[in-house]
Structures are given as structure tokens and as C-alpha cells.
Amino acid sequence: MSGFREAVIDLEAIRSNVRHLSALVGTPHVMAVVKANGYGHGAVPVAVAALQGGADWLGVADIEEALELRDAGISAPILAWLHDPDADFHSAVSDDVDLGISSARQLQQAADAALELGLTAAVHLKLDTGLSRNGIPECDWAEVMALAAEHERAGRLSVRGIFSHLSNASADDDAESLERFERGLEAARRAGLTPALVHLAASAAALRLPAARYSMVRLGIAVYGLSPFDDESSAQLGLIPAMTLRGRVAAVRRVAAGAGVSYDHLWRAPVDSTLALVPLGYADGIPRQASGLARVGLRDDTHPVVGRIAMDQFVVSVGQAEVTVGDDVVLFGDPSTGVPSASDWALAAQTINYDIVTRIGRRVPRRHINA
Ligand SMILES: *Cc1c(COP(=O)(O)O)cnc(C)c1O
């Protein structure tokens, strides 16, 4: 029987999305990005499914996330790129986790850890090409690359990759970043570095900017079957949303016209109406901003969320339709089945689909199907 509240994750959708995307981009390597608990889908099962679908690299933000994958027995190459200033790189180096390097300091920390362990640290130099976040700024490229080459000659480091990340601000901004990235590759050649992997594109650029594909793309949102674009849907991209967020109707009540619903009586029934109580709230990651704006799937139809979304629950008005306690209610899933999508919820909450799936809370069990 299906649970009270749960996120059902279709691992065949993950495999199918990765297969489809890999064929589409045609790069020698494909990284599936499984940071933030696999965008809320469960990092380990998603990583396994993505590898089955043809990805050959995994990407995460923190080293801890990489170690969770290693602890689960995953031996595929993993890159982690966001580090605590006092990060202990030893566990990463000894567990064969590649490090994204954004400063001379991090490079030195990696080299020190490798020296102490008697191992070689595999690193990917991350260049800032216009995002102004944590890559190496252009003014430091020559210095960091020279240092990297020196450590490489000494056997402490292997510069396995050079990468950057795009702003997706506009076609012009991305073109400028691409130019800057090319300058970075040239600087690396001058420094005597010969990285096997050159990677720039995340999902959006992988799909729309072939020049950014290089030898590997880093696919996040698209792996989960969601579109990175406002103007193109999952289905148009050939992707299948992997997460269905659902629950069971916990209570049903018939109210008279004028009855106020939920906190602050944000909504009053305009006519006699049947209400269904859905046992998920903002503690579960349901955006409170979507109060009165989102819809849910119930008995082959969709119905509006009415009144404030509370911490544990919210109310749906089904009007004059039939509904019973225990009915299946779908907040979002694959829209080709007639239910709302994560993107519909994003629109209602004035955010992006990434935010909708990654914010699903701990109280919502993940049930993985088609493993
Ligand atoms: C999160 C992330 C990605 C994946 O981005 P999507 O838009 O989800 O494909 C790729 N690269 C880096 C550096 C990231 O932080």
C-alpha cells in the first residue's frame, strides 16, 4: 500500500534520462551530479541508476557527500568542488575522490594531504569565467597553474581536469565565459598541464550550447527529468520526471459557503464545497508561498490548494467532486500522467523546479522503484 506521505523515485526514469542525454550530447564522458542528496531524490540510488544509464562520473559539492557514495560501495570517479576552508583533504585523497580546486591554498592543502599519505591527489582546476563564485579568478590562473605543474612533476598531484561553470545569464554572457574558458585552457597548456578532462556545461548548456560540451558535461537537473528552461518542458526535451510527491487524503469535510479555511482564513468557500486535507506542509518542503496558487492531482483531475499551507498540512477544495479519506493525492509528478509538475509548483511559489525537489524534507520517506 502507498504511504501517508512519500516521494516515489522512479530509477528507470533516471536511467532513461541519462541514456537519452548521453546520446544527445555525444561527449566521451558524462557526469551525473548527485549533490544535495541527489537533488532530494536520494544520492546513492540515483548515483547507481545514473551509472547504469551510462554516466561514468559523479559530481557532488562537499567531500562528505562523496564519502557517502564511497561508503555505499560506489567505485566510479567522483568530483567534489566546494570545500570548508579548513577541509581535511586526507579522506578525499585516500578514498580516491577528485577535488575541484579554486585557490592556491586549496591546491597546497591537497598536495600536503597527498604527501602525508604517500598518494597522488587527483584535482580539477576550477576557473572563474564570469560566475564570480568560487573558481580561480583569472588574475591568479598563471600562479595556481604553475604551482599545480610543480606539484604534478613532484608526483603529489595529478591535474586530471580543468572546468568552469556558466551563469546562464544570457547567450552573450555565456559566449564571453566560453572565450574566457578558452583563454584558461591556453594558460594551462603554457603551464605544461595536460588535463584529460575539460568540462564546462551543466544541463542547460549541455542541451543548448554544443560548443560548451568539451570532453564531459555535468548533468544535474536533467538527470532528474526536469527542464532547466522556462520555455521548454521535460517532455519536449525527452525527459521523464523521476520524482512523484504524493500522500493520502487524511480528512474530508463538506463546508458551507462562507466557511474560512486554514490560518488567517486566507480563503473562504465561495459556495458549499468539499475539502480534502493533505498531510504535507512547509516542514516537508512544500513552499508556503504556493498557498492558494498550486494544484494537486486527485482522482484523475486536478484541484486547487486553498488557504494557507501550514507546517504539516494543507487543504484542497474539490468543489462538488467525490473524494474519500485515504484517496491518493499527487502534489507533483510526471505531467504526462495528468498530474501537476514540479515546474507548476515552482511557478506557483515563484521559484525554480530545482528548489521544489531539493527542499523536500526528511519526514517524507523516499521510496525507490524500478531499482
Ligand atoms: C549543481 C552543479 C551542476 C549541475 O547543474 P544543473 O543545472 O542541475 O545541471 C553542474 N556543475 C556544477 C559546478 C554545479 O554546482
Tab-separated table of C-alpha atoms and ligand atoms in Angstrom:
chain	number	residue	atom	x	y	z
A	1	MET	CA	0.000	0.000	0.000
A	2	SER	CA	1.191	3.508	-0.699
A	3	GLY	CA	2.343	5.642	2.210
A	4	PHE	CA	0.787	8.526	4.120
A	5	ARG	CA	3.302	10.903	2.592
A	6	GLU	CA	6.176	9.888	0.342
A	7	ALA	CA	8.369	10.775	-2.593
A	8	VAL	CA	8.354	7.935	-5.083
A	9	ILE	CA	11.522	7.927	-7.169
A	10	ASP	CA	11.464	6.043	-10.451
A	11	LEU	CA	15.018	4.847	-11.041
A	12	GLU	CA	14.133	3.695	-14.552
A	13	ALA	CA	13.335	7.344	-15.333
A	14	ILE	CA	16.837	8.263	-14.106
A	15	ARG	CA	18.430	5.576	-16.297
A	16	SER	CA	16.324	6.573	-19.273
A	17	ASN	CA	17.134	10.287	-18.872
A	18	VAL	CA	20.866	9.593	-18.655
A	19	ARG	CA	20.751	7.291	-21.702
A	20	HIS	CA	18.824	9.900	-23.675
A	21	LEU	CA	21.078	12.795	-22.626
A	22	SER	CA	24.298	10.863	-23.235
A	23	ALA	CA	23.213	10.015	-26.774
A	24	LEU	CA	22.170	13.616	-27.349
A	25	VAL	CA	25.392	15.291	-26.159
A	26	GLY	CA	27.773	12.640	-27.513
A	27	THR	CA	30.630	13.581	-25.175
A	28	PRO	CA	33.241	10.950	-24.228
A	29	HIS	CA	32.257	11.353	-20.572
A	30	VAL	CA	29.065	12.210	-18.706
A	31	MET	CA	28.936	13.286	-15.074
A	32	ALA	CA	25.711	12.854	-13.121
A	33	VAL	CA	25.512	15.481	-10.393
A	34	VAL	CA	24.065	13.973	-7.216
A	35	LYS	CA	24.776	16.732	-4.688
A	36	ALA	CA	22.200	17.696	-2.061
A	37	ASN	CA	21.034	14.108	-1.634
A	38	GLY	CA	20.607	13.684	-5.366
A	39	TYR	CA	18.513	16.873	-5.646
A	40	GLY	CA	16.297	15.379	-2.941
A	41	HIS	CA	15.890	12.052	-4.775
A	42	GLY	CA	18.377	10.023	-2.687
A	43	ALA	CA	22.058	10.295	-3.663
A	44	VAL	CA	23.070	6.638	-3.556
A	45	PRO	CA	20.193	5.045	-5.513
A	46	VAL	CA	20.290	7.879	-8.071
A	47	ALA	CA	24.058	7.519	-8.477
A	48	VAL	CA	23.721	3.776	-9.062
A	49	ALA	CA	20.914	4.281	-11.600
A	50	ALA	CA	22.783	7.087	-13.393
A	51	LEU	CA	25.851	4.866	-13.755
A	52	GLN	CA	23.629	2.090	-15.107
A	53	GLY	CA	22.222	4.602	-17.601
A	54	GLY	CA	25.696	5.386	-18.905
A	55	ALA	CA	27.124	8.165	-16.748
A	56	ASP	CA	30.772	7.459	-15.912
A	57	TRP	CA	31.404	10.272	-13.400
A	58	LEU	CA	29.565	11.505	-10.319
A	59	GLY	CA	29.637	15.080	-9.087
A	60	VAL	CA	28.916	16.457	-5.619
A	61	ALA	CA	29.523	19.720	-3.800
A	62	ASP	CA	31.057	18.555	-0.496
A	63	ILE	CA	33.614	15.869	0.255
A	64	GLU	CA	31.167	14.402	2.822
A	65	GLU	CA	28.716	13.777	0.005
A	66	ALA	CA	31.422	11.983	-1.959
A	67	LEU	CA	32.345	9.822	1.024
A	68	GLU	CA	28.704	8.806	1.454
A	69	LEU	CA	28.827	7.399	-2.083
A	70	ARG	CA	32.123	5.616	-1.396
A	71	ASP	CA	30.703	4.173	1.857
A	72	ALA	CA	27.829	2.770	-0.185
A	73	GLY	CA	30.359	0.879	-2.294
A	74	ILE	CA	30.302	3.113	-5.364
A	75	SER	CA	33.710	2.997	-7.041
A	76	ALA	CA	33.073	5.306	-10.035
A	77	PRO	CA	35.129	8.501	-10.274
A	78	ILE	CA	33.698	11.291	-8.113
A	79	LEU	CA	34.457	15.018	-8.146
A	80	ALA	CA	33.754	17.269	-5.124
A	81	TRP	CA	34.178	21.021	-5.620
A	82	LEU	CA	33.069	23.049	-2.583
A	83	HIS	CA	35.299	22.883	0.465
A	84	ASP	CA	35.390	24.027	4.053
A	85	PRO	CA	38.322	26.464	4.433
A	86	ASP	CA	39.844	24.014	6.915
A	87	ALA	CA	38.823	20.954	4.965
A	88	ASP	CA	40.759	17.825	5.710
A	89	PHE	CA	41.521	16.527	2.232
A	90	HIS	CA	43.060	13.301	3.571
A	91	SER	CA	39.847	11.300	3.487
A	92	ALA	CA	39.133	12.519	-0.038
A	93	VAL	CA	42.604	11.606	-1.295
A	94	SER	CA	42.643	8.218	0.410
A	95	ASP	CA	39.131	7.418	-0.833
A	96	ASP	CA	40.035	8.404	-4.390
A	97	VAL	CA	37.739	11.435	-4.555
A	98	ASP	CA	38.830	14.042	-7.112
A	99	LEU	CA	38.987	17.575	-5.766
A	100	GLY	CA	37.774	20.678	-7.544
A	101	ILE	CA	40.382	23.326	-6.734
A	102	SER	CA	39.509	27.013	-6.563
A	103	SER	CA	42.594	28.590	-4.944
A	104	ALA	CA	46.327	28.234	-4.360
A	105	ARG	CA	45.510	27.468	-0.733
A	106	GLN	CA	43.289	24.513	-1.656
A	107	LEU	CA	45.900	23.273	-4.090
A	108	GLN	CA	48.511	23.326	-1.337
A	109	GLN	CA	46.127	21.560	1.074
A	110	ALA	CA	45.576	18.801	-1.482
A	111	ALA	CA	49.293	18.458	-2.133
A	112	ASP	CA	50.044	18.348	1.610
A	113	ALA	CA	47.447	15.633	2.187
A	114	ALA	CA	48.827	13.586	-0.719
A	115	LEU	CA	52.407	13.954	0.539
A	116	GLU	CA	51.459	12.805	4.039
A	117	LEU	CA	49.580	9.820	2.666
A	118	GLY	CA	52.197	8.937	0.088
A	119	LEU	CA	49.497	9.154	-2.588
A	120	THR	CA	48.732	11.356	-5.572
A	121	ALA	CA	45.728	13.686	-5.299
A	122	ALA	CA	43.633	13.979	-8.454
A	123	VAL	CA	42.466	17.543	-8.933
A	124	HIS	CA	40.380	19.540	-11.392
A	125	LEU	CA	41.225	23.243	-11.519
A	126	LYS	CA	38.049	25.301	-11.380
A	127	LEU	CA	38.343	28.582	-13.268
A	128	ASP	CA	36.096	31.538	-12.613
A	129	THR	CA	34.889	32.519	-16.074
A	130	GLY	CA	32.239	35.013	-15.061
A	131	LEU	CA	30.095	33.493	-12.328
A	132	SER	CA	32.104	35.268	-9.618
A	133	ARG	CA	31.662	32.450	-7.152
A	134	ASN	CA	34.418	30.041	-6.145
A	135	GLY	CA	36.573	29.398	-9.214
A	136	ILE	CA	40.161	30.648	-9.517
A	137	PRO	CA	39.962	34.263	-10.713
A	138	GLU	CA	41.753	34.977	-13.991
A	139	CYS	CA	44.411	37.114	-12.274
A	140	ASP	CA	45.526	34.010	-10.322
A	141	TRP	CA	45.466	31.464	-13.152
A	142	ALA	CA	49.161	31.670	-14.017
A	143	GLU	CA	50.273	31.377	-10.394
A	144	VAL	CA	47.977	28.474	-9.483
A	145	MET	CA	48.693	26.617	-12.715
A	146	ALA	CA	52.467	26.956	-12.228
A	147	LEU	CA	52.095	25.633	-8.692
A	148	ALA	CA	49.939	22.761	-9.939
A	149	ALA	CA	52.502	21.849	-12.586
A	150	GLU	CA	55.241	21.848	-9.951
A	151	HIS	CA	53.253	19.533	-7.656
A	152	GLU	CA	52.439	17.344	-10.624
A	153	ARG	CA	56.126	16.960	-11.509
A	154	ALA	CA	56.791	16.048	-7.873
A	155	GLY	CA	54.124	13.330	-8.063
A	156	ARG	CA	51.886	14.821	-5.390
A	157	LEU	CA	49.115	15.937	-7.707
A	158	SER	CA	47.609	14.872	-10.963
A	159	VAL	CA	45.709	17.620	-12.776
A	160	ARG	CA	43.000	15.441	-14.221
A	161	GLY	CA	40.637	18.207	-15.249
A	162	ILE	CA	40.008	21.871	-15.912
A	163	PHE	CA	36.493	23.157	-15.530
A	164	SER	CA	34.199	26.081	-15.002
A	165	HIS	CA	30.503	26.799	-14.593
A	166	LEU	CA	28.268	29.150	-16.591
A	167	SER	CA	25.928	31.856	-15.360
A	168	ASN	CA	23.216	31.159	-17.975
A	169	ALA	CA	22.587	34.907	-17.658
A	170	SER	CA	22.335	35.417	-21.415
A	171	ALA	CA	23.728	33.998	-24.648
A	172	ASP	CA	26.239	36.864	-24.685
A	173	ASP	CA	27.371	36.229	-21.118
A	174	ASP	CA	27.833	32.529	-21.842
A	175	ALA	CA	29.755	33.307	-25.052
A	176	GLU	CA	32.039	35.608	-23.067
A	177	SER	CA	32.584	32.883	-20.438
A	178	LEU	CA	33.367	30.396	-23.172
A	179	GLU	CA	36.015	32.774	-24.552
A	180	ARG	CA	37.489	33.223	-21.103
A	181	PHE	CA	37.493	29.459	-20.586
A	182	GLU	CA	39.426	29.050	-23.850
A	183	ARG	CA	41.994	31.540	-22.516
A	184	GLY	CA	42.192	29.385	-19.383
A	185	LEU	CA	42.858	26.246	-21.431
A	186	GLU	CA	45.595	28.104	-23.297
A	187	ALA	CA	47.127	29.240	-19.988
A	188	ALA	CA	47.067	25.621	-18.783
A	189	ARG	CA	48.903	24.482	-21.928
A	190	ARG	CA	51.521	27.184	-21.370
A	191	ALA	CA	51.953	25.960	-17.797
A	192	GLY	CA	52.608	22.467	-19.119
A	193	LEU	CA	49.334	20.969	-17.881
A	194	THR	CA	47.609	18.315	-19.966
A	195	PRO	CA	44.276	17.625	-18.255
A	196	ALA	CA	42.405	14.626	-19.664
A	197	LEU	CA	39.030	16.190	-18.842
A	198	VAL	CA	37.764	19.593	-19.878
A	199	HIS	CA	34.261	20.397	-18.686
A	200	LEU	CA	32.069	23.463	-18.626
A	201	ALA	CA	28.419	22.654	-19.354
A	202	ALA	CA	25.740	21.815	-16.804
A	203	SER	CA	22.285	20.734	-18.041
A	204	ALA	CA	21.301	23.996	-19.728
A	205	ALA	CA	24.479	24.442	-21.769
A	206	ALA	CA	24.734	20.711	-22.467
A	207	LEU	CA	21.340	20.940	-24.153
A	208	ARG	CA	21.630	24.303	-25.901
A	209	LEU	CA	25.286	25.233	-26.275
A	210	PRO	CA	27.152	22.422	-28.087
A	211	ALA	CA	30.403	24.447	-28.053
A	212	ALA	CA	30.427	24.126	-24.256
A	213	ARG	CA	30.344	20.318	-24.203
A	214	TYR	CA	34.115	19.620	-24.452
A	215	SER	CA	35.017	16.151	-23.114
A	216	MET	CA	32.393	15.934	-20.386
A	217	VAL	CA	29.095	17.531	-19.360
A	218	ARG	CA	27.919	17.765	-15.761
A	219	LEU	CA	24.242	16.945	-15.745
A	220	GLY	CA	22.100	17.688	-12.714
A	221	ILE	CA	18.500	18.755	-13.116
A	222	ALA	CA	18.043	16.983	-16.468
A	223	VAL	CA	19.040	13.640	-14.929
A	224	TYR	CA	16.026	14.007	-12.645
A	225	GLY	CA	13.832	14.576	-15.679
A	226	LEU	CA	13.247	18.277	-15.113
A	227	SER	CA	13.838	21.050	-17.611
A	228	PRO	CA	16.371	23.792	-16.833
A	229	PHE	CA	14.409	26.092	-19.163
A	230	ASP	CA	11.279	28.216	-18.731
A	231	ASP	CA	10.340	27.821	-22.364
A	232	GLU	CA	10.798	24.085	-22.892
A	233	SER	CA	9.185	21.284	-20.890
A	234	SER	CA	10.586	17.936	-19.760
A	235	ALA	CA	8.529	16.174	-22.400
A	236	GLN	CA	9.835	18.479	-25.137
A	237	LEU	CA	13.355	17.582	-24.040
A	238	GLY	CA	12.544	13.857	-23.998
A	239	LEU	CA	12.945	13.659	-20.225
A	240	ILE	CA	10.849	11.826	-17.624
A	241	PRO	CA	10.414	13.439	-14.185
A	242	ALA	CA	11.682	10.870	-11.690
A	243	MET	CA	10.016	12.138	-8.515
A	244	THR	CA	6.334	11.824	-7.672
A	245	LEU	CA	5.441	13.547	-4.427
A	246	ARG	CA	2.265	12.073	-3.025
A	247	GLY	CA	0.249	11.371	0.053
A	248	ARG	CA	-3.136	10.119	1.215
A	249	VAL	CA	-6.108	12.314	1.975
A	250	ALA	CA	-6.192	12.481	5.782
A	251	ALA	CA	-9.651	14.015	6.248
A	252	VAL	CA	-12.621	15.113	4.167
A	253	ARG	CA	-15.213	17.699	5.095
A	254	ARG	CA	-18.141	19.436	3.482
A	255	VAL	CA	-18.322	23.138	4.356
A	256	ALA	CA	-20.978	25.749	3.738
A	257	ALA	CA	-20.446	28.823	1.587
A	258	GLY	CA	-18.556	31.432	3.607
A	259	ALA	CA	-16.553	28.976	5.730
A	260	GLY	CA	-12.993	30.136	6.321
A	261	VAL	CA	-10.161	27.701	5.649
A	262	SER	CA	-6.783	27.325	7.369
A	263	TYR	CA	-4.774	30.034	9.175
A	264	ASP	CA	-5.843	33.620	8.716
A	265	HIS	CA	-8.838	32.462	6.665
A	266	LEU	CA	-6.918	33.422	3.572
A	267	TRP	CA	-9.654	31.626	1.607
A	268	ARG	CA	-13.377	31.350	2.230
A	269	ALA	CA	-15.549	28.859	0.381
A	270	PRO	CA	-17.428	30.844	-2.284
A	271	VAL	CA	-20.082	28.091	-2.421
A	272	ASP	CA	-20.766	24.906	-0.451
A	273	SER	CA	-17.599	22.883	-1.063
A	274	THR	CA	-15.899	19.586	-0.291
A	275	LEU	CA	-12.435	19.931	1.216
A	276	ALA	CA	-9.673	17.340	1.368
A	277	LEU	CA	-6.830	17.521	3.871
A	278	VAL	CA	-3.358	16.712	2.508
A	279	PRO	CA	-0.781	15.670	5.144
A	280	LEU	CA	2.230	17.594	3.822
A	281	GLY	CA	3.290	21.091	4.806
A	282	TYR	CA	6.158	23.505	4.750
A	283	ALA	CA	8.083	21.337	7.218
A	284	ASP	CA	8.133	18.803	4.395
A	285	GLY	CA	9.386	21.393	1.940
A	286	ILE	CA	6.033	22.374	0.468
A	287	PRO	CA	6.529	26.065	-0.300
A	288	ARG	CA	4.216	28.230	1.829
A	289	GLN	CA	4.396	30.828	-0.959
A	290	ALA	CA	2.300	28.472	-3.091
A	291	SER	CA	-0.663	28.866	-0.697
A	292	GLY	CA	-3.771	29.395	-2.786
A	293	LEU	CA	-1.840	29.058	-6.046
A	294	ALA	CA	-0.770	25.455	-6.644
A	295	ARG	CA	-2.888	22.463	-7.684
A	296	VAL	CA	-2.765	18.758	-6.848
A	297	GLY	CA	-3.824	15.617	-8.682
A	298	LEU	CA	-6.767	13.697	-7.174
A	299	ARG	CA	-8.886	11.023	-8.892
A	300	ASP	CA	-7.868	11.834	-12.478
A	301	ASP	CA	-8.403	15.554	-12.054
A	302	THR	CA	-6.530	18.473	-10.537
A	303	HIS	CA	-7.844	20.696	-7.744
A	304	PRO	CA	-6.615	23.918	-6.136
A	305	VAL	CA	-4.769	24.299	-2.873
A	306	VAL	CA	-6.916	26.695	-0.831
A	307	GLY	CA	-5.908	28.735	2.196
A	308	ARG	CA	-2.505	28.817	3.846
A	309	ILE	CA	-0.148	25.903	3.553
A	310	ALA	CA	0.685	25.050	7.197
A	311	MET	CA	3.641	23.238	8.721
A	312	ASP	CA	2.195	19.734	8.376
A	313	GLN	CA	-0.826	20.008	6.143
A	314	PHE	CA	-2.841	21.942	3.627
A	315	VAL	CA	-6.361	21.920	2.247
A	316	VAL	CA	-7.587	21.266	-1.273
A	317	SER	CA	-11.064	22.194	-2.450
A	318	VAL	CA	-12.547	19.607	-4.773
A	319	GLY	CA	-15.740	21.659	-5.131
A	320	GLN	CA	-18.571	19.226	-5.838
A	321	ALA	CA	-16.343	16.269	-6.797
A	322	GLU	CA	-16.083	12.974	-4.939
A	323	VAL	CA	-13.225	12.350	-2.530
A	324	THR	CA	-12.716	9.891	0.337
A	325	VAL	CA	-10.324	9.637	3.233
A	326	GLY	CA	-7.361	7.568	2.075
A	327	ASP	CA	-7.541	8.687	-1.553
A	328	ASP	CA	-4.233	9.073	-3.321
A	329	VAL	CA	-3.208	12.703	-3.792
A	330	VAL	CA	-0.324	13.690	-6.036
A	331	LEU	CA	1.329	17.066	-5.480
A	332	PHE	CA	3.571	16.693	-8.487
A	333	GLY	CA	4.957	14.030	-10.773
A	334	ASP	CA	5.104	13.315	-14.481
A	335	PRO	CA	2.664	15.758	-16.113
A	336	SER	CA	2.087	13.333	-18.996
A	337	THR	CA	0.011	11.339	-16.477
A	338	GLY	CA	-2.270	14.336	-15.872
A	339	VAL	CA	-0.785	15.496	-12.568
A	340	PRO	CA	0.919	18.856	-11.903
A	341	SER	CA	4.682	19.052	-12.416
A	342	ALA	CA	7.441	20.300	-10.093
A	343	SER	CA	7.681	23.198	-12.553
A	344	ASP	CA	3.993	24.040	-11.950
A	345	TRP	CA	4.739	24.242	-8.227
A	346	ALA	CA	7.824	26.351	-8.963
A	347	LEU	CA	5.688	28.805	-10.914
A	348	ALA	CA	3.162	28.972	-8.059
A	349	ALA	CA	5.920	29.575	-5.498
A	350	GLN	CA	7.904	31.964	-7.719
A	351	THR	CA	10.956	29.767	-7.703
A	352	ILE	CA	12.605	27.112	-9.892
A	353	ASN	CA	11.938	23.376	-10.128
A	354	TYR	CA	15.392	22.695	-8.611
A	355	ASP	CA	14.201	24.363	-5.402
A	356	ILE	CA	10.953	22.368	-5.338
A	357	VAL	CA	12.566	18.917	-5.434
A	358	THR	CA	15.681	19.605	-3.338
A	359	ARG	CA	13.709	21.123	-0.461
A	360	ILE	CA	11.577	18.013	0.206
A	361	GLY	CA	12.164	17.322	3.885
A	362	ARG	CA	13.339	14.432	5.983
A	363	ARG	CA	9.860	13.500	7.150
A	364	VAL	CA	8.983	12.419	3.632
A	365	PRO	CA	10.262	8.886	3.042
A	366	ARG	CA	11.821	8.253	-0.349
A	367	ARG	CA	10.544	5.073	-1.969
A	368	HIS	CA	12.688	3.968	-4.896
A	369	ILE	CA	11.029	1.884	-7.589
A	370	ASN	CA	12.398	0.022	-10.635
A	371	ALA	CA	15.807	-0.392	-8.974
B	1	LIG	C1	24.928	21.899	-9.485
B	1	LIG	C2	26.016	21.948	-10.478
B	1	LIG	C3	25.878	21.330	-11.745
B	1	LIG	C4	24.568	20.753	-12.238
B	1	LIG	O1	23.732	21.813	-12.664
B	1	LIG	P1	22.322	21.527	-13.378
B	1	LIG	O2	21.868	22.864	-13.808
B	1	LIG	O3	21.442	20.944	-12.320
B	1	LIG	O4	22.576	20.588	-14.485
B	1	LIG	C5	26.980	21.306	-12.581
B	1	LIG	N1	28.154	21.857	-12.209
B	1	LIG	C6	28.317	22.490	-11.025
B	1	LIG	C7	29.631	23.086	-10.699
B	1	LIG	C8	27.260	22.570	-10.121
B	1	LIG	O5	27.416	23.203	-8.956
